[in-house]
Short mmCIF file of C-alpha atoms in Angstrom, two decimals:
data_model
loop_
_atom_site.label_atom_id
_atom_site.label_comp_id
_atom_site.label_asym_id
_atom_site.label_seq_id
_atom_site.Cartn_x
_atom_site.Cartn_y
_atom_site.Cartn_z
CA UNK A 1 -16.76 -88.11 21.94
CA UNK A 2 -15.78 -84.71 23.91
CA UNK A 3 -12.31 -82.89 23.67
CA UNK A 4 -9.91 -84.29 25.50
CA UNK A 5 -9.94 -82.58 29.35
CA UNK A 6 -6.20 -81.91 30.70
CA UNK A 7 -6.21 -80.61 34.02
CA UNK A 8 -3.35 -77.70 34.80
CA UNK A 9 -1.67 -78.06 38.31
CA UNK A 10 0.02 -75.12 39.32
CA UNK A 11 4.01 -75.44 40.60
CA UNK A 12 6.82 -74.52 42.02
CA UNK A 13 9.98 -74.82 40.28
CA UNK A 14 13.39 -75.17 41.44
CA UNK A 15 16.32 -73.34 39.96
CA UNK A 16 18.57 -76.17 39.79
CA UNK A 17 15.73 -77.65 37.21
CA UNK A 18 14.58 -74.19 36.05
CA UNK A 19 16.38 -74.53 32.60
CA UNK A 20 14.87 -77.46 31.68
CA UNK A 21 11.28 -76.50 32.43
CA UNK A 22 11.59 -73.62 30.48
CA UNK A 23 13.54 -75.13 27.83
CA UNK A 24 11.96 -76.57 24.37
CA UNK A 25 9.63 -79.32 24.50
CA UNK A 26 11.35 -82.69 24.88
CA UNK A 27 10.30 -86.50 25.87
CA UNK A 28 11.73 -87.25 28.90
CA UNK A 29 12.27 -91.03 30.68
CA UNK A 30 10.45 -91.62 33.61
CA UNK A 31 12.79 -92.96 36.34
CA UNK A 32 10.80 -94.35 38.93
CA UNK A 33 7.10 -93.66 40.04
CA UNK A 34 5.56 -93.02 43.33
CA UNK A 35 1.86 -91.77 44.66
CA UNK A 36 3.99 -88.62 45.65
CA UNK A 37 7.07 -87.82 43.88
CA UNK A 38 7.72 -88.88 39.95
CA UNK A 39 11.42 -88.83 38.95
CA UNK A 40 12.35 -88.09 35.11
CA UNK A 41 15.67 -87.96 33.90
CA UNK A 42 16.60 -84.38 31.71
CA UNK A 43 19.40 -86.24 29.73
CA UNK A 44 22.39 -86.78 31.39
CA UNK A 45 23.01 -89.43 33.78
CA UNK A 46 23.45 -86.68 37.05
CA UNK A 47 20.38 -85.22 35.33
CA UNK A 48 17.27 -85.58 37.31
CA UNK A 49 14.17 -83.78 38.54
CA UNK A 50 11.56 -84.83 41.28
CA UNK A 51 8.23 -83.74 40.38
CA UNK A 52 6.16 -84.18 43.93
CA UNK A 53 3.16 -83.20 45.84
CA UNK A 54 3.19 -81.02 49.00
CA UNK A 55 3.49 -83.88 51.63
CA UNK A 56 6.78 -85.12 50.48
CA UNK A 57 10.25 -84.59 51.13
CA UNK A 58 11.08 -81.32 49.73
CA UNK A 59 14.13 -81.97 47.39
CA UNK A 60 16.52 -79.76 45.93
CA UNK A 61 15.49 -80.82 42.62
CA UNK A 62 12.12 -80.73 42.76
CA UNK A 63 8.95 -79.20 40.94
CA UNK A 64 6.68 -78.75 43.97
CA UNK A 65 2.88 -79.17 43.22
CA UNK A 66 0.25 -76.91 45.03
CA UNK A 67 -1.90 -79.85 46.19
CA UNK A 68 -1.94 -83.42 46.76
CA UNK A 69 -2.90 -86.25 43.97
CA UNK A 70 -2.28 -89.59 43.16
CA UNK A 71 1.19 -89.18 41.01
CA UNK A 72 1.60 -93.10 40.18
CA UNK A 73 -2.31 -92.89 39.21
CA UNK A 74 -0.97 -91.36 36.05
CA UNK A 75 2.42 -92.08 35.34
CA UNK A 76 4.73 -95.25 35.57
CA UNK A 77 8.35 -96.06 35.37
CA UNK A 78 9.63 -96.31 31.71
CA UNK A 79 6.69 -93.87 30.40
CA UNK A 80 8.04 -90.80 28.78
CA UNK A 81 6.79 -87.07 29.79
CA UNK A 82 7.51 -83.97 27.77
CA UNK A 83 9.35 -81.31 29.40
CA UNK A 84 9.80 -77.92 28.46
CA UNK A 85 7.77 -75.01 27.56
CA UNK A 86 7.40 -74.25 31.27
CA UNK A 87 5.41 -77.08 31.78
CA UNK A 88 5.67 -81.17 32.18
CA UNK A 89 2.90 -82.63 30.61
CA UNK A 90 1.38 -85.90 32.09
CA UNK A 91 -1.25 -88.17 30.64
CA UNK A 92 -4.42 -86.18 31.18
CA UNK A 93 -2.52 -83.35 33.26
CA UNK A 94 0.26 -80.43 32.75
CA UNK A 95 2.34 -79.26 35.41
CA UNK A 96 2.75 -75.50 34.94
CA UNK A 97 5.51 -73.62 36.13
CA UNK A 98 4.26 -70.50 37.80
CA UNK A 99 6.83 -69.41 40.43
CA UNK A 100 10.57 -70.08 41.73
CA UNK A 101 10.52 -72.19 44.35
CA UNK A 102 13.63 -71.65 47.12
CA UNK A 103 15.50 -74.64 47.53
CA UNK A 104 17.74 -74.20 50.88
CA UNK A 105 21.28 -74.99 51.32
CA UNK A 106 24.20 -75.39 54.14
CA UNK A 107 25.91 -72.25 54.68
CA UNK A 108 29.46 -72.17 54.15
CA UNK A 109 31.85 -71.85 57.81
CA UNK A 110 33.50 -73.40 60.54
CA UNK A 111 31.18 -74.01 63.64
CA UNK A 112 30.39 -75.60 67.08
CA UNK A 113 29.84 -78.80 65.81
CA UNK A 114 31.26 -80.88 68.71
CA UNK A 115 29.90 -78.56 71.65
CA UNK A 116 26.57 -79.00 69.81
CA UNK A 117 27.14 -82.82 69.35
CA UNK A 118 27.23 -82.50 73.27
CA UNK A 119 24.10 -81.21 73.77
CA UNK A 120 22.51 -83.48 71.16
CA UNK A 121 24.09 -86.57 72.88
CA UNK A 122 22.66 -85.40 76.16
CA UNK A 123 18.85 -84.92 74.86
CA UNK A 124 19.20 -88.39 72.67
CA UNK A 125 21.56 -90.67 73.79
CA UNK A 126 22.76 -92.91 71.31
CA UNK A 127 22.18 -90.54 68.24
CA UNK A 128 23.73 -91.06 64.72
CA UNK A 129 24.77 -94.55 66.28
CA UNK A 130 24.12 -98.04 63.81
CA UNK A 131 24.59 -101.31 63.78
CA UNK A 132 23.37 -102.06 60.34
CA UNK A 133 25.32 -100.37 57.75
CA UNK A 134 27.90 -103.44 57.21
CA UNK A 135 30.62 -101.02 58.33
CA UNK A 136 30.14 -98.66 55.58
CA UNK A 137 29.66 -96.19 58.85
CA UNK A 138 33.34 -96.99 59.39
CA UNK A 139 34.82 -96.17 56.45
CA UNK A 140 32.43 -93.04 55.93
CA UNK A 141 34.59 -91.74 59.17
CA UNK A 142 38.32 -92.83 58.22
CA UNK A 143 37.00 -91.00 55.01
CA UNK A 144 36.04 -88.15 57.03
CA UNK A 145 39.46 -87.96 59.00
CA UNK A 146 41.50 -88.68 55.61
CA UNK A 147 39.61 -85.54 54.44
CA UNK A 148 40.74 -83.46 56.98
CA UNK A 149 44.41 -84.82 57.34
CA UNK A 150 45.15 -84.44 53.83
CA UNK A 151 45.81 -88.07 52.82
CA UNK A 152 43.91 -89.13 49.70
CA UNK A 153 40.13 -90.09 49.69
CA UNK A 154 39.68 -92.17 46.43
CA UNK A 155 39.76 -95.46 48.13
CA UNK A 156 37.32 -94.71 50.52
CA UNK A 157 34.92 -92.76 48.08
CA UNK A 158 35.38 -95.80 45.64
CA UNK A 159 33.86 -98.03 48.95
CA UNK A 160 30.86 -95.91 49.34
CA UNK A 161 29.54 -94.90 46.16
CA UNK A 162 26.89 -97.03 45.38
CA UNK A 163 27.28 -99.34 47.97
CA UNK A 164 23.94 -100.37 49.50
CA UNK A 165 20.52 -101.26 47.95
CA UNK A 166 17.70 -98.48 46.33
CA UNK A 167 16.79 -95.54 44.37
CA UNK A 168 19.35 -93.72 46.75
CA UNK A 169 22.03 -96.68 47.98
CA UNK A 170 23.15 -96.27 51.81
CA UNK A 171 26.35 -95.78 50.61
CA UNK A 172 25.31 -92.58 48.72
CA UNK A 173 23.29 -91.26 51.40
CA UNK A 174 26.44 -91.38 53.82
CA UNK A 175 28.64 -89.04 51.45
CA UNK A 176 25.88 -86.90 50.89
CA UNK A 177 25.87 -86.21 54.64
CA UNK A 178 29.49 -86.43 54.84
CA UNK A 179 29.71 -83.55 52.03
CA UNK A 180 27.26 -81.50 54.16
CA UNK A 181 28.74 -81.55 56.86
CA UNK A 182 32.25 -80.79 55.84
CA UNK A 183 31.14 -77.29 54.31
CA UNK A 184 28.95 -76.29 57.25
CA UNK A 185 31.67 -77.47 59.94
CA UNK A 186 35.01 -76.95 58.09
CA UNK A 187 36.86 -73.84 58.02
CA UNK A 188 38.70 -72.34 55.29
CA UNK A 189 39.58 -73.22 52.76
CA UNK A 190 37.68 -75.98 52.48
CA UNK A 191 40.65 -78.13 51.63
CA UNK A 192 38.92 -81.47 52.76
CA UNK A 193 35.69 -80.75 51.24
CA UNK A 194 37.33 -79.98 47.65
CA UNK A 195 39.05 -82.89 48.05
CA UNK A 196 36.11 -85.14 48.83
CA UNK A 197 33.96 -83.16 46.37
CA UNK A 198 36.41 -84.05 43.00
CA UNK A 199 36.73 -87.41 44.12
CA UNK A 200 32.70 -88.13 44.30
CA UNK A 201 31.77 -86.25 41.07
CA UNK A 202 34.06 -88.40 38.92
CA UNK A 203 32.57 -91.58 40.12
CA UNK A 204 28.70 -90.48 39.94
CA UNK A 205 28.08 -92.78 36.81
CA UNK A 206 29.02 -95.93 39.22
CA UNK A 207 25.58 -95.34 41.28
CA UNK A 208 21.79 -94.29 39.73
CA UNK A 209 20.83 -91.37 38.47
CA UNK A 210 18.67 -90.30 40.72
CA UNK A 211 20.98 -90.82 43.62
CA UNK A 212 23.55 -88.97 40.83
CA UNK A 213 21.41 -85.64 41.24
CA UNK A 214 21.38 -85.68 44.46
CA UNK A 215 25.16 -85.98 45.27
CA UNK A 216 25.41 -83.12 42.66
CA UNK A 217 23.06 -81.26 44.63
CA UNK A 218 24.90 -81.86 47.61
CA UNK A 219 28.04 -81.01 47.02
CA UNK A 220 26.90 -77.43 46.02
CA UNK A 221 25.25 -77.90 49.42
CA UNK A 222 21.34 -78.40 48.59
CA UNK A 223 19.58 -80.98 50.68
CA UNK A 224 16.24 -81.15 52.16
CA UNK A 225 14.69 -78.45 54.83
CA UNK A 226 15.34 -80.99 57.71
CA UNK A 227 18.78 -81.95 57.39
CA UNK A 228 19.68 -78.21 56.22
CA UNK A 229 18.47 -77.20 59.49
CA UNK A 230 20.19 -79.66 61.50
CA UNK A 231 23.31 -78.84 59.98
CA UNK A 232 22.44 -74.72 60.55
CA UNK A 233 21.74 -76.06 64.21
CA UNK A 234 24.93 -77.95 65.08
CA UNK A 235 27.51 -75.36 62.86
CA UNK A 236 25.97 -71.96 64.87
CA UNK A 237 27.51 -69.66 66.79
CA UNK A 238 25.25 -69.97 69.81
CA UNK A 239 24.59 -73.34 71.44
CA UNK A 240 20.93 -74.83 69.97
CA UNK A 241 18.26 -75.91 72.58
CA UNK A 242 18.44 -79.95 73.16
CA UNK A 243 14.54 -79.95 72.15
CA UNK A 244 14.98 -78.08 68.90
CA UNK A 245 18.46 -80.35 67.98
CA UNK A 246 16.07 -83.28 69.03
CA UNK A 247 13.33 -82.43 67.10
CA UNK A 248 15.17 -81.82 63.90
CA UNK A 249 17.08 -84.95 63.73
CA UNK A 250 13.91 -86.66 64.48
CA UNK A 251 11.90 -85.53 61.73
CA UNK A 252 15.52 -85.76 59.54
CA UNK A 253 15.39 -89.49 60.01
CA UNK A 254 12.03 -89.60 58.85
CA UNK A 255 13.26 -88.91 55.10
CA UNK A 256 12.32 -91.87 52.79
CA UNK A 257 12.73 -95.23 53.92
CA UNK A 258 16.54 -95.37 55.33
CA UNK A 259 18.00 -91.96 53.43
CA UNK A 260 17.33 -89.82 56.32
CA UNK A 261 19.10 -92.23 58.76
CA UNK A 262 21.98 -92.53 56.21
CA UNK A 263 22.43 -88.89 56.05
CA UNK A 264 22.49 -88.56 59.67
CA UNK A 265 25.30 -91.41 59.91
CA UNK A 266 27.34 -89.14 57.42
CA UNK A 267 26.77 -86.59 59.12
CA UNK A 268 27.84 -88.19 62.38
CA UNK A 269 30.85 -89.64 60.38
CA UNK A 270 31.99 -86.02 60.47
CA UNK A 271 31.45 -84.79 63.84
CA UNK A 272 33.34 -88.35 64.97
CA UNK A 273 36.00 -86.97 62.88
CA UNK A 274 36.38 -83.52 63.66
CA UNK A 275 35.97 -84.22 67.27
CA UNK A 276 38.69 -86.89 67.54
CA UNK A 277 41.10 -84.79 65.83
CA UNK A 278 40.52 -81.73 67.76
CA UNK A 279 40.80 -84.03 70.53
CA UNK A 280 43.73 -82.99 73.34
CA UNK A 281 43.80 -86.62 74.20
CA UNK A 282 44.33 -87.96 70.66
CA UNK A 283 46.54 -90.79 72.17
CA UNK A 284 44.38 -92.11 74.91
CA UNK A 285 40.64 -90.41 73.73
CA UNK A 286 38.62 -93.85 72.94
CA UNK A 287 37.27 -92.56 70.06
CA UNK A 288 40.39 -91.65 68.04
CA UNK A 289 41.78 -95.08 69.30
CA UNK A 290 39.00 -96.81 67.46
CA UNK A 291 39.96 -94.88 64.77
CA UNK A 292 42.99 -95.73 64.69
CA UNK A 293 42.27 -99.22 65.49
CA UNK A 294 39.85 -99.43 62.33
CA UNK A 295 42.24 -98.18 60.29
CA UNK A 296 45.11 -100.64 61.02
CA UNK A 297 42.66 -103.16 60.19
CA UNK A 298 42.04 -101.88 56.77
CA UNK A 299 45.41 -101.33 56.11
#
């Protein structure tokens, strides 16, 4: 019988994982296991990193591999993985670290969200609208106006973390937009954001972990490429093309099974928001008397 053969796949590594890559050698839990993307827990519940190949979603807290393979071939859900050393060693395969990878996130500003939410309505009509998020969509926007108005957000963040089926619950997904959106669209100081922020990180061990990491990520403002650019797209100073906006929130609601949609609800949680109140019509505008309707129901 020959030496055992372990193949080396070159990576990328993300900072926001970098320390525990090149940390000391330690069994990690496999999460959950797909034919593109393993997630492995690093030891804390908000504590997660996505080892995947080049075709899938590019996450925040990822260790990107240089080619495409079979991920699940190797590894399953409850197997444990050493990681550290600059490496994660699979059965019959190590990962190597061999470059920084550069994970991109929402600027911080106040933007054109609405004016841009214009043009995007005119190129797709009925965008960020849903009928089957059992009014979680509702509550992401009196969230999203509590935010901004100062009044407190607990309740609502207690409604939507968690809430929803998955790896990533709908629920999750929806504040991760929401989060997002309120530091690319809100000006400073970031009031409503901070708010929202506090309020969502001391609740993260009511949803999984891997949903956890990402709601971390996002409040720091990491997400993927798609929705980053959406976000760049609707909060610049100059008015995007309709076929670019288009584009981009097409491919964005391509992102896993229902995340990308979610996201783009929270994100159009915020946009309802901001428009209604900047709204000069507040008293008549339909959409801040839905708003106001909603929230005398859940009074």
């Amino acid at each position: 019988m020959g030496p055992l053969v372990v193949a080396s796949w070159p990576a990328a590594v993300s900072p926001l994982v970098a320390a525990w890559i090149d940390g000391p050698p330690r069994g990690r839990r496999v999460l959950s296991a797909f034919a593109t993307c393993l997630y492995v827990e690093l030891g804390s519940h908000d504590r997660v990193m996505a080892v995947h190949t080049p075709d899938a979603v590019q996450l925040p807290i990822g260790v990107r591999l240089s080619g495409p393979v079979r991920l699940n071939d190797l590894v399953h859900a409850g197997d444990v993985v050493t990681v550290g050393g600059g490496r994660v060693q699979l059965p019959g395969a190590d990962v190597v670290g061999v470059r920084r990878s550069r994970p991109v996130r929402v600027g911080l500003g106040g933007g054109t969200a609405p004016s841009a939410w214009r043009s995007l309505g005119l190129a797709l009509p009925g965008a960020g609208l849903r009928d089957d998020l059992d009014g979680l969509d509702d509550v992401a926007t009196r969230l999203c106006v509590a935010a901004l108005t100062g009044r407190p957000v607990q309740a609502g963040v207690g409604r939507l973390v968690g809430a929803g089926r998955g790896l990533t619950p709908s629920g999750d997904d929806l504040l991760c937009g929401i989060l997002l959106s309120l530091r690319a669209f809100e000006r400073p100081p970031h009031g409503a954001h901070s708010a929202l922020k506090r309020a969502v990180l001391s609740r993260l061990h009511r949803t999984t972990s891997i949903s956890a990491a990402l709601i971390s990520a996002a409040t720091q403002g990491w997400a993927a490429p798609d929705i980053v650019r959406l976000l760049g797209l609707l909060a610049g100073s100059v008015p995007p093309r309709p076929t670019e906006l288009c584009a981009v929130w097409n491919r964005a609601q391509c992102i896993g099974h229902t995340s990308g949609a979610d996201l783009l609800a929270g994100i159009t949680a915020t946009v309802t928001a901001l428009t209604s109140l900047a709204s000069p019509m507040r008293d008549t505008d339909p959409l801040s008397v839905r708003l106001r309707q909603s929230e005398a129901a859940h009074a």
